[in-house]
mmCIF file of N, CA and C in Angstrom:
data_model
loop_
_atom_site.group_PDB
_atom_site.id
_atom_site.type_symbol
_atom_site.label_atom_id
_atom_site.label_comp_id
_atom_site.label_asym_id
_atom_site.label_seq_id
_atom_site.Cartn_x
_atom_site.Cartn_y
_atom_site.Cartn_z
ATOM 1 N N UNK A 1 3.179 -16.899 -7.411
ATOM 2 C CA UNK A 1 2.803 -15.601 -7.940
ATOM 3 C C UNK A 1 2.006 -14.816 -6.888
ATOM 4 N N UNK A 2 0.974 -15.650 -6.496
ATOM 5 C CA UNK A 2 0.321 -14.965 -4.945
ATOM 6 C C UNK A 2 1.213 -14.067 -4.016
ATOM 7 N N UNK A 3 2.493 -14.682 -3.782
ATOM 8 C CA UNK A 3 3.358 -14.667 -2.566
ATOM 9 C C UNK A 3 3.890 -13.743 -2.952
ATOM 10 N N UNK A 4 4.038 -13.066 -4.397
ATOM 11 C CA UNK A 4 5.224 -11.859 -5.231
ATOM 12 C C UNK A 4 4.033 -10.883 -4.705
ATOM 13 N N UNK A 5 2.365 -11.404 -5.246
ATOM 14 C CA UNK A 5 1.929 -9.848 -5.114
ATOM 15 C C UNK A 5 1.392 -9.624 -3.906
ATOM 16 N N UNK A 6 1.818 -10.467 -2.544
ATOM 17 C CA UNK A 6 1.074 -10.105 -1.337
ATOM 18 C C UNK A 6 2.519 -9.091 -1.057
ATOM 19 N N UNK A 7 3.569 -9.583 -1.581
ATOM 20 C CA UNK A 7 4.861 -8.919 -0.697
ATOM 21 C C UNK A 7 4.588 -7.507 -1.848
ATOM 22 N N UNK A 8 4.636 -7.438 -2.685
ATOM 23 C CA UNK A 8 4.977 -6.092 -3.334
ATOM 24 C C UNK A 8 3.431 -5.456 -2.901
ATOM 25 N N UNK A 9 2.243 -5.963 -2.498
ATOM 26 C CA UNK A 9 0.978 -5.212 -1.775
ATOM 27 C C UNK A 9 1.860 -4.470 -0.725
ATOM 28 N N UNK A 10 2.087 -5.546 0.238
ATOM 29 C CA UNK A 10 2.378 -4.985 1.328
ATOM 30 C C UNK A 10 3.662 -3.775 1.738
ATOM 31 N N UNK A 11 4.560 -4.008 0.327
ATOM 32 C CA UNK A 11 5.735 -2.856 0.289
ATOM 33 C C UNK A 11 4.537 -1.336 0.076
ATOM 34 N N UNK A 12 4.245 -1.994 -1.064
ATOM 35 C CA UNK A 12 3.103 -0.528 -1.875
ATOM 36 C C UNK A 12 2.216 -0.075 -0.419
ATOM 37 N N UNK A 13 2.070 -0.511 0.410
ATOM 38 C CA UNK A 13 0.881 -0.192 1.331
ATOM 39 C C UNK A 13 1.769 0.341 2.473
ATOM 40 N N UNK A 14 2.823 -0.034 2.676
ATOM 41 C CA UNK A 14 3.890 0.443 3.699
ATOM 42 C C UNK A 14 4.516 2.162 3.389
ATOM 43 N N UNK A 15 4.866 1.560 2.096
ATOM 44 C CA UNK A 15 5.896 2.964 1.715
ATOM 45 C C UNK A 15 4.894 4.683 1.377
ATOM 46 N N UNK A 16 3.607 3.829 1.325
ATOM 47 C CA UNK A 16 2.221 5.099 1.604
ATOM 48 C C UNK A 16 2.214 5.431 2.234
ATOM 49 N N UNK A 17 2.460 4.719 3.493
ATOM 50 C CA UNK A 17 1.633 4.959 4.692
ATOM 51 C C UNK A 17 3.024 5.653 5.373
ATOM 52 N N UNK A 18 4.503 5.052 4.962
ATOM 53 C CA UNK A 18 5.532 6.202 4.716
ATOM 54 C C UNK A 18 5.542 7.666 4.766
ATOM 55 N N UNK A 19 4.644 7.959 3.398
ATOM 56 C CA UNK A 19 5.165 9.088 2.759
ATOM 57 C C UNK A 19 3.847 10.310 4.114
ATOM 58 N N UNK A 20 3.008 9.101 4.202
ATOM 59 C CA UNK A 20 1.993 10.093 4.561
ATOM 60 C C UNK A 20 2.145 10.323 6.156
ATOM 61 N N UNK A 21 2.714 9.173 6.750
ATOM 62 C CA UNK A 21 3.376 9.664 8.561
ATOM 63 C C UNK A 21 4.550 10.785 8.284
ATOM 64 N N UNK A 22 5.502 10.529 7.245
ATOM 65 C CA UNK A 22 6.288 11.714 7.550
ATOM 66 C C UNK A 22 5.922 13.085 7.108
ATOM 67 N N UNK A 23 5.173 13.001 6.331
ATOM 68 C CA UNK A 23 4.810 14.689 6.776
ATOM 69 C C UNK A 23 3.515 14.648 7.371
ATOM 70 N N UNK A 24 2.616 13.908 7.837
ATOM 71 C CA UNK A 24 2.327 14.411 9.329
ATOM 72 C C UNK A 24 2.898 14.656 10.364
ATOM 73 N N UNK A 25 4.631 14.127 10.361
ATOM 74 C CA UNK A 25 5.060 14.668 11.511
ATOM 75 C C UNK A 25 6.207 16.086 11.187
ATOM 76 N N UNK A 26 5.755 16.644 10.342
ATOM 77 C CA UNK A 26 5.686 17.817 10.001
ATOM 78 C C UNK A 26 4.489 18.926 10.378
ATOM 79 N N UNK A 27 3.494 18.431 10.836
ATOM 80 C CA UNK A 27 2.074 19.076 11.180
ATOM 81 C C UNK A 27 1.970 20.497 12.049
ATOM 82 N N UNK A 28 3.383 19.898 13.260
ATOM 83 C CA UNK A 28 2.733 20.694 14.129
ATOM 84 C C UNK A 28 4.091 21.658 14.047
ATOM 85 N N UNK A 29 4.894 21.376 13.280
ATOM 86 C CA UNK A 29 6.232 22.533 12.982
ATOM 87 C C UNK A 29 6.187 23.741 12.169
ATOM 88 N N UNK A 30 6.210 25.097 12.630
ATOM 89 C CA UNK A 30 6.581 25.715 12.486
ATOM 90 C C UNK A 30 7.234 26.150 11.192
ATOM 91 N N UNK A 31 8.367 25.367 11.257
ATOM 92 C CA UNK A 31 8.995 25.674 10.351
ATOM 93 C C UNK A 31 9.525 24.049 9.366
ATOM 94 N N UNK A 32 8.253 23.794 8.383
ATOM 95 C CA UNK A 32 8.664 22.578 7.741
ATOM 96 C C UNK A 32 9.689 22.481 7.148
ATOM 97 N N UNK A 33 9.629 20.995 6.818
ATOM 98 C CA UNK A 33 10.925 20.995 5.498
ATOM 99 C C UNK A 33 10.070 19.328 5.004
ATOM 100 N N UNK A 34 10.968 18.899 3.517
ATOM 101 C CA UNK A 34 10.317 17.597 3.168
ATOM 102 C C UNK A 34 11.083 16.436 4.074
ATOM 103 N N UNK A 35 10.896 15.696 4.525
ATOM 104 C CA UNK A 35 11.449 14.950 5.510
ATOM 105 C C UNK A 35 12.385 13.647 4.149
ATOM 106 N N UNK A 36 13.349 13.706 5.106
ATOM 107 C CA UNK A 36 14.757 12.961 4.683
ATOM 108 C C UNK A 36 14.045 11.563 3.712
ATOM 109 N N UNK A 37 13.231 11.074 4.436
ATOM 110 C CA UNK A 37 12.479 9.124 3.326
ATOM 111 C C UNK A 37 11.497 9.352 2.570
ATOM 112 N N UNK A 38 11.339 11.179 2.611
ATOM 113 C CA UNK A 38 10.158 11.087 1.661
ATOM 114 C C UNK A 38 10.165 10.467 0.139
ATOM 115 N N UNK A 39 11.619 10.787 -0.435
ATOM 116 C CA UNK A 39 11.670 10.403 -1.787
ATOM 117 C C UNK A 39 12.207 8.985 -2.126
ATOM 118 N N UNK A 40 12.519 8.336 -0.822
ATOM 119 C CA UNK A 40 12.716 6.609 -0.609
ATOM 120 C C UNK A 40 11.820 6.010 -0.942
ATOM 121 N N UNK A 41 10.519 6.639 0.176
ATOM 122 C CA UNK A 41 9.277 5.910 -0.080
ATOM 123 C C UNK A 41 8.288 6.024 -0.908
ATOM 124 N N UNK A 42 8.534 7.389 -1.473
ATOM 125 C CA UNK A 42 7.879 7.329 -2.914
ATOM 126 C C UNK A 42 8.530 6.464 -4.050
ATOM 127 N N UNK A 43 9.876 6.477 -4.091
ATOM 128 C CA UNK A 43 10.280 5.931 -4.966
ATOM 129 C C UNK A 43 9.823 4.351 -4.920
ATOM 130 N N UNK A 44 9.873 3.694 -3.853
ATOM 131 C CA UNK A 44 9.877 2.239 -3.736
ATOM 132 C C UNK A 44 8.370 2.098 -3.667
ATOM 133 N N UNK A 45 7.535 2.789 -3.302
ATOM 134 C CA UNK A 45 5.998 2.972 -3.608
ATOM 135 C C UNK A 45 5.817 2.643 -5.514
ATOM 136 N N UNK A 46 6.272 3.990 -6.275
ATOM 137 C CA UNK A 46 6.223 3.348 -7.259
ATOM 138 C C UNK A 46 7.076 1.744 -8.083
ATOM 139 N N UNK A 47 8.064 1.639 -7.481
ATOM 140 C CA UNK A 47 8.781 0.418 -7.925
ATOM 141 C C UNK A 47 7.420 -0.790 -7.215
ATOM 142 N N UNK A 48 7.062 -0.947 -6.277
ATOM 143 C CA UNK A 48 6.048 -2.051 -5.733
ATOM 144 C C UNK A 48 4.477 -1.665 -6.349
ATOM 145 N N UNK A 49 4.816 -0.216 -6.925
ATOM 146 C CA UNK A 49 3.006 -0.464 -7.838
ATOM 147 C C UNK A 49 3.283 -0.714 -8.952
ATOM 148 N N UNK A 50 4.339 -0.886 -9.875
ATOM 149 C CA UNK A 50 4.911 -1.192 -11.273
ATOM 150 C C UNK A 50 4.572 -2.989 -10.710
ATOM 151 N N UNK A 51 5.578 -3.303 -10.128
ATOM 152 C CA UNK A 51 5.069 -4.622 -9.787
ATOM 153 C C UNK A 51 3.670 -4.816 -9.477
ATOM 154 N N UNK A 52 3.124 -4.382 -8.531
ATOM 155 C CA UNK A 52 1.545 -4.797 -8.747
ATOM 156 C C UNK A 52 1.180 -4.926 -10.319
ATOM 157 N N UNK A 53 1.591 -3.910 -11.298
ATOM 158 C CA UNK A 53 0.357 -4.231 -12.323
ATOM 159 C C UNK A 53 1.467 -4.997 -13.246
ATOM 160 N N UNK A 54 3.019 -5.207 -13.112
ATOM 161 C CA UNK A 54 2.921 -6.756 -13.951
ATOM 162 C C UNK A 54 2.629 -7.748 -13.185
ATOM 163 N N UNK A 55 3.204 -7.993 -12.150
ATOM 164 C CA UNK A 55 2.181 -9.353 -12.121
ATOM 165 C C UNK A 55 0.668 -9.266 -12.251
ATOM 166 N N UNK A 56 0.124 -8.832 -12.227
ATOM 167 C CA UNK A 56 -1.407 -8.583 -12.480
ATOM 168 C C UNK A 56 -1.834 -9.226 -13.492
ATOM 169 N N UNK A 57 -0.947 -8.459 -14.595
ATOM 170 C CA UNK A 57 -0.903 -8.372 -16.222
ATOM 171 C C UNK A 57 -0.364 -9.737 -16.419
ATOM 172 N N UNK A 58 0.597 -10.742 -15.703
ATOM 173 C CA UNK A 58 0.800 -12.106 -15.712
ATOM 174 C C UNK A 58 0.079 -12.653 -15.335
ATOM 175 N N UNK A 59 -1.024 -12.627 -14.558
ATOM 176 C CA UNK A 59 -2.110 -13.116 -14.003
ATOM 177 C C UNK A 59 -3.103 -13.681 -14.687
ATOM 178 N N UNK A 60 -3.437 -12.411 -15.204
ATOM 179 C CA UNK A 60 -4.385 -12.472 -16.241
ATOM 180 C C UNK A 60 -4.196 -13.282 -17.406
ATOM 181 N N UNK A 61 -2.764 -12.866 -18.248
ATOM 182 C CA UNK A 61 -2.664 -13.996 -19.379
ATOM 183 C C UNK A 61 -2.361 -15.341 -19.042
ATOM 184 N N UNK A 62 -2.034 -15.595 -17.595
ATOM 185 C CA UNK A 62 -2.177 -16.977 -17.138
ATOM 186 C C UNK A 62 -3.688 -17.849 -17.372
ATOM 187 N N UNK A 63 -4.717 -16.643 -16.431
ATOM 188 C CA UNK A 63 -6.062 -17.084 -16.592
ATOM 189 C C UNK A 63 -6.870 -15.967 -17.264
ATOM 190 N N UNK A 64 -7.043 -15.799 -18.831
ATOM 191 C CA UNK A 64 -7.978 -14.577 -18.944
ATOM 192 C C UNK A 64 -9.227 -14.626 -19.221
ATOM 193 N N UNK A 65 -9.750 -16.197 -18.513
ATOM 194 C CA UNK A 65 -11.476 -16.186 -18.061
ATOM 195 C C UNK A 65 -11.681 -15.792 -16.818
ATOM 196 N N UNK A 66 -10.685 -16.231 -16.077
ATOM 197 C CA UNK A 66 -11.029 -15.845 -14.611
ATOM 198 C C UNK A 66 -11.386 -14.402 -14.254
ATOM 199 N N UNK A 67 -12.463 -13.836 -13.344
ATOM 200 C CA UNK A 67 -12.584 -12.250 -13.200
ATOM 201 C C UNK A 67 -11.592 -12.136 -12.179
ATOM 202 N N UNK A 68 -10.956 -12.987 -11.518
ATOM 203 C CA UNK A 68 -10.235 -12.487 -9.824
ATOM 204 C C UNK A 68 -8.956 -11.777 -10.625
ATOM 205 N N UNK A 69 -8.706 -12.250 -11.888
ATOM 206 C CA UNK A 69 -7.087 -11.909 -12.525
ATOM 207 C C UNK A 69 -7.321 -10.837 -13.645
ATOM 208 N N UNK A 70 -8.882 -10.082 -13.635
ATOM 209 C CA UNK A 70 -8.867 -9.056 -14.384
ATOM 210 C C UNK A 70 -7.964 -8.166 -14.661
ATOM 211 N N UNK A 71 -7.642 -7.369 -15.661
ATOM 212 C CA UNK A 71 -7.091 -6.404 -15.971
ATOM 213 C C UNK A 71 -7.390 -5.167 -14.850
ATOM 214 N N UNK A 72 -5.948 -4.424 -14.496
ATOM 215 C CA UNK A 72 -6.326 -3.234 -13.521
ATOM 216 C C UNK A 72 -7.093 -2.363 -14.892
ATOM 217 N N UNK A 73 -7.428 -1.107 -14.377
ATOM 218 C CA UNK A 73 -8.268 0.190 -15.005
ATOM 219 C C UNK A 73 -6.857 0.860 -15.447
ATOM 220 N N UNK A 74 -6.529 1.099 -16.383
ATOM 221 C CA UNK A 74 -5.043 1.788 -16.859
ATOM 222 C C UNK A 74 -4.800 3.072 -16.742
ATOM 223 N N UNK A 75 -6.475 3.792 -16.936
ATOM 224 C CA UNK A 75 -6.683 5.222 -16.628
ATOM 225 C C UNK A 75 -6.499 5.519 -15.076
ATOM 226 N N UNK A 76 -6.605 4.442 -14.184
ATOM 227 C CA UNK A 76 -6.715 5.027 -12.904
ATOM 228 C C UNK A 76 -5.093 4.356 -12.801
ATOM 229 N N UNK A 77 -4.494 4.059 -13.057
ATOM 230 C CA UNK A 77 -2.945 3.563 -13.070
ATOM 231 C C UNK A 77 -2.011 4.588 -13.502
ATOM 232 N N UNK A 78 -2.918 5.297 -14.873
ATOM 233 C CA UNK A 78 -1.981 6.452 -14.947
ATOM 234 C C UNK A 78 -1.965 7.668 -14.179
ATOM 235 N N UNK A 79 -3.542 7.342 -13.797
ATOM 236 C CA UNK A 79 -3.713 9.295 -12.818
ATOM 237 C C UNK A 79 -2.583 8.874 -11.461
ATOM 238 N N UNK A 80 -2.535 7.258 -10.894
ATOM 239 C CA UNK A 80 -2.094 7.531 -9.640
ATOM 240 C C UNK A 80 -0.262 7.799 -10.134
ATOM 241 N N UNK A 81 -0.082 7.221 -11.078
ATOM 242 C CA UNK A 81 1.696 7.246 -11.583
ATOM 243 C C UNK A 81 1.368 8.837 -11.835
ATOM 244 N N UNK A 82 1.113 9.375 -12.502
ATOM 245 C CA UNK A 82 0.742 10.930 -12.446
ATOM 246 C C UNK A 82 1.067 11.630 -11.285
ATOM 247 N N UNK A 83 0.330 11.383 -9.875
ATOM 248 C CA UNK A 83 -0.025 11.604 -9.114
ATOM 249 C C UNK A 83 1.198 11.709 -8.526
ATOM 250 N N UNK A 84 1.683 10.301 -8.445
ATOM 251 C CA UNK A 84 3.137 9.690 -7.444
ATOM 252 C C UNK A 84 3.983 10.878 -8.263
ATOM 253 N N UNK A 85 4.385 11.127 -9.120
ATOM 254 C CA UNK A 85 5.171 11.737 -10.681
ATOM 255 C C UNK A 85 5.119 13.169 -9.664
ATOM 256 N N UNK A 86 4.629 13.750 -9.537
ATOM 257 C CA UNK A 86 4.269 14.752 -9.084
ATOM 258 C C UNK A 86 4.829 15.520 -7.100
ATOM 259 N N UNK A 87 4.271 14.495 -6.907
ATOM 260 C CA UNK A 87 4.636 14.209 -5.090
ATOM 261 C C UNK A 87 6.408 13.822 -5.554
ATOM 262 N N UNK A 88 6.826 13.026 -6.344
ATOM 263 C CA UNK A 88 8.234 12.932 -6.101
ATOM 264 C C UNK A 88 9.122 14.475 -6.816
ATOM 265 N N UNK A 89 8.605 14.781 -7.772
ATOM 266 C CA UNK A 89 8.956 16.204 -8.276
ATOM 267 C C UNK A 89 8.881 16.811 -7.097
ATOM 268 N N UNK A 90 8.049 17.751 -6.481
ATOM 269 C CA UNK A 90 7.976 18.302 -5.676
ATOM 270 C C UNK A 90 8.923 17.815 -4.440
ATOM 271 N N UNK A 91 8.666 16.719 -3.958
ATOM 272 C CA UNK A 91 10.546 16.453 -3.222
ATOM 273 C C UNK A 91 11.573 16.228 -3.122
ATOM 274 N N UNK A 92 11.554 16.662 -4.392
ATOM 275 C CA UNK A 92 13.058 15.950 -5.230
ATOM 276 C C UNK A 92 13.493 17.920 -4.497
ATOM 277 N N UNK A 93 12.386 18.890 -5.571
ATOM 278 C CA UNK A 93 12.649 20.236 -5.839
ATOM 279 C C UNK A 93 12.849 20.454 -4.718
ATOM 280 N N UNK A 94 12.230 20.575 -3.475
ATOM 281 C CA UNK A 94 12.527 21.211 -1.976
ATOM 282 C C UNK A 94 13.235 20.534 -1.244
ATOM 283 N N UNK A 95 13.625 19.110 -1.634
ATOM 284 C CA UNK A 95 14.684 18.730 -0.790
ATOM 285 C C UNK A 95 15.431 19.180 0.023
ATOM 286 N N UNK A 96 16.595 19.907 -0.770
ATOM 287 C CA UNK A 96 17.399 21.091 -0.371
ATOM 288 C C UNK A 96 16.947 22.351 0.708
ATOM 289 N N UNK A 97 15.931 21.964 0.251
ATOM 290 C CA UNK A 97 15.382 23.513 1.238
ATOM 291 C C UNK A 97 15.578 23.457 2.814
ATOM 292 N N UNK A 98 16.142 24.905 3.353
ATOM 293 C CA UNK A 98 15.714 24.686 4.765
ATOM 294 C C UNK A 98 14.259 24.911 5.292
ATOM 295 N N UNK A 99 13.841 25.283 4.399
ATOM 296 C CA UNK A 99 12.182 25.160 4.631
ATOM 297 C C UNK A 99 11.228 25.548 3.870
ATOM 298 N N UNK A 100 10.036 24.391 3.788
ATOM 299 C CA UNK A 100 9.134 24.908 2.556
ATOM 300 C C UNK A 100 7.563 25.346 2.998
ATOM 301 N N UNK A 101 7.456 26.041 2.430
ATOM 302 C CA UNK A 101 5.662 26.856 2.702
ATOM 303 C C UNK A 101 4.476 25.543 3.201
ATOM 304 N N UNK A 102 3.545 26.474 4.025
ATOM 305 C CA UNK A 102 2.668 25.120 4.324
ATOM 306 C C UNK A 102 1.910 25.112 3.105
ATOM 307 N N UNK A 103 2.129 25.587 2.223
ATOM 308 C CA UNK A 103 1.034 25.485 0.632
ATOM 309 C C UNK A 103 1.972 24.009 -0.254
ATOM 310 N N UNK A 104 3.300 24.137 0.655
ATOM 311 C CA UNK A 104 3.805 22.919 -0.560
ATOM 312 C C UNK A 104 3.818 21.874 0.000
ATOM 313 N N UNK A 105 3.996 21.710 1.790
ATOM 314 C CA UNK A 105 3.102 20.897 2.655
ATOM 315 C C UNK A 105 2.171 20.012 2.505
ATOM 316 N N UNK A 106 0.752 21.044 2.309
ATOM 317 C CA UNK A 106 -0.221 20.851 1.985
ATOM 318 C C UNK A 106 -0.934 19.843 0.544
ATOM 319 N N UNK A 107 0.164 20.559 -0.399
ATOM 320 C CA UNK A 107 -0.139 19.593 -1.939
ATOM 321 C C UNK A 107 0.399 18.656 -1.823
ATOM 322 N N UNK A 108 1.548 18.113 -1.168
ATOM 323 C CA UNK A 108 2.233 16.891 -0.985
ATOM 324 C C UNK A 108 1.368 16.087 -0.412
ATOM 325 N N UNK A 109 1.243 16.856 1.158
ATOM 326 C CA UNK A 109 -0.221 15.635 1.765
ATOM 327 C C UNK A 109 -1.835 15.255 0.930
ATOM 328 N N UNK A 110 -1.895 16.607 0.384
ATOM 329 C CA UNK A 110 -3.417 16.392 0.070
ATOM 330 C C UNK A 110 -3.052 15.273 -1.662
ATOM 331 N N UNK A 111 -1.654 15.657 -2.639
ATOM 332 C CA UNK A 111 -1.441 14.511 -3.214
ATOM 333 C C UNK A 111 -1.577 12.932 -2.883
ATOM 334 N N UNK A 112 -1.127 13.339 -1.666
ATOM 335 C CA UNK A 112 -0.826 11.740 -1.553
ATOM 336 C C UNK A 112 -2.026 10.933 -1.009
ATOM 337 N N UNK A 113 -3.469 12.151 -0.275
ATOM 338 C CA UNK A 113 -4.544 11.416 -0.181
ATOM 339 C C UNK A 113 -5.364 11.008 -0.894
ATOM 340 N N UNK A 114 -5.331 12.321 -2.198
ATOM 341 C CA UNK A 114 -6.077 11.754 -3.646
ATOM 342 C C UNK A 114 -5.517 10.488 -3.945
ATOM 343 N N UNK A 115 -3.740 10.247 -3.817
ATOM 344 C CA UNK A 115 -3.511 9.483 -4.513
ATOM 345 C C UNK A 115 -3.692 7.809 -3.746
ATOM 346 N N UNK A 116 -4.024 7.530 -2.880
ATOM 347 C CA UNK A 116 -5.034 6.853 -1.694
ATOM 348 C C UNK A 116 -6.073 6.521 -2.325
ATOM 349 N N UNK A 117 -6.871 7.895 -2.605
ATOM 350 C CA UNK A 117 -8.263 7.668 -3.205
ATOM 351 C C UNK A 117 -8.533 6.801 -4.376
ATOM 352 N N UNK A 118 -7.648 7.520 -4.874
ATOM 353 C CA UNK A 118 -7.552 6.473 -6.567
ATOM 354 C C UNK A 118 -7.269 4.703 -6.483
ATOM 355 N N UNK A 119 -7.181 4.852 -5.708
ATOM 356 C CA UNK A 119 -6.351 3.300 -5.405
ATOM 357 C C UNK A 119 -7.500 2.274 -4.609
ATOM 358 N N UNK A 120 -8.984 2.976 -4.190
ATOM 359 C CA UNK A 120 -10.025 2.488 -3.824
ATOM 360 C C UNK A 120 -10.161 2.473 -5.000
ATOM 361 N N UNK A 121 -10.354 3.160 -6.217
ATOM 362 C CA UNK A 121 -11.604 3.307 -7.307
ATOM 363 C C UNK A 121 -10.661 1.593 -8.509
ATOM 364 N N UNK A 122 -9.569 1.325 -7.713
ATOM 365 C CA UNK A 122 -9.151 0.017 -8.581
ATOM 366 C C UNK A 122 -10.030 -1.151 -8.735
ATOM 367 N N UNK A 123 -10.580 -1.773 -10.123
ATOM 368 C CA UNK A 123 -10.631 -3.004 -9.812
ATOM 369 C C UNK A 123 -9.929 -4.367 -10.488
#
């Protein structure tokens, strides 16, 4: 069970760090657009944080004295699925585009750092 949630950590921690290099390398262009893996790696971001919280949730009813196999915070599970919900809308919608405003740029990146943030406030 360890070995399921180090690999689906390490997908979830990859496909972030995904979403958030490719549009930094949008930064210094002119003329953006949403980059081609953005909605790969969101997508498989959320498929490897669904897995984080069942196995979690198996964890726990394995051991539910232990604190290491606590329950995640559900409220901060939904703001970040919220969050992700949102960042993939938005690149689903401009996909197509030959180019989108640095205001939609901007909410994508600054989404995806809140949605970073939230993911410290887990315990």
């Amino acid at each position: 069970m360890k070995a399921l949630q180090a690999a689906l950590l390490i997908i979830h921690l990859l496909s972030i760090a995904g979403i958030v290099i490719l549009l930094l390398t949008q930064a210094g262009k002119v003329k953006k657009v949403v980059p081609k893996g953005l909605t790969h790696a969101g997508l498989t971001a959320l498929v490897a944080g669904l897995g984080l919280v069942g196995v979690r949730e198996a964890q726990h009813h394995q051991h539910p004295m232990d604190s290491q196999y606590a329950v995640y915070n559900y409220g901060t599970i939904g703001a970040k699925l919220a969050v992700l919900i949102v960042i993939l809308v938005l690149a689903l919608k401009h996909s197509k585009s030959e180019e989108i405003s640095r205001t939609t740029w901007a909410t994508l990146l600054g989404l995806t750092v809140i949605n970073i943030g939230l993911a410290g406030t887990l315990k």
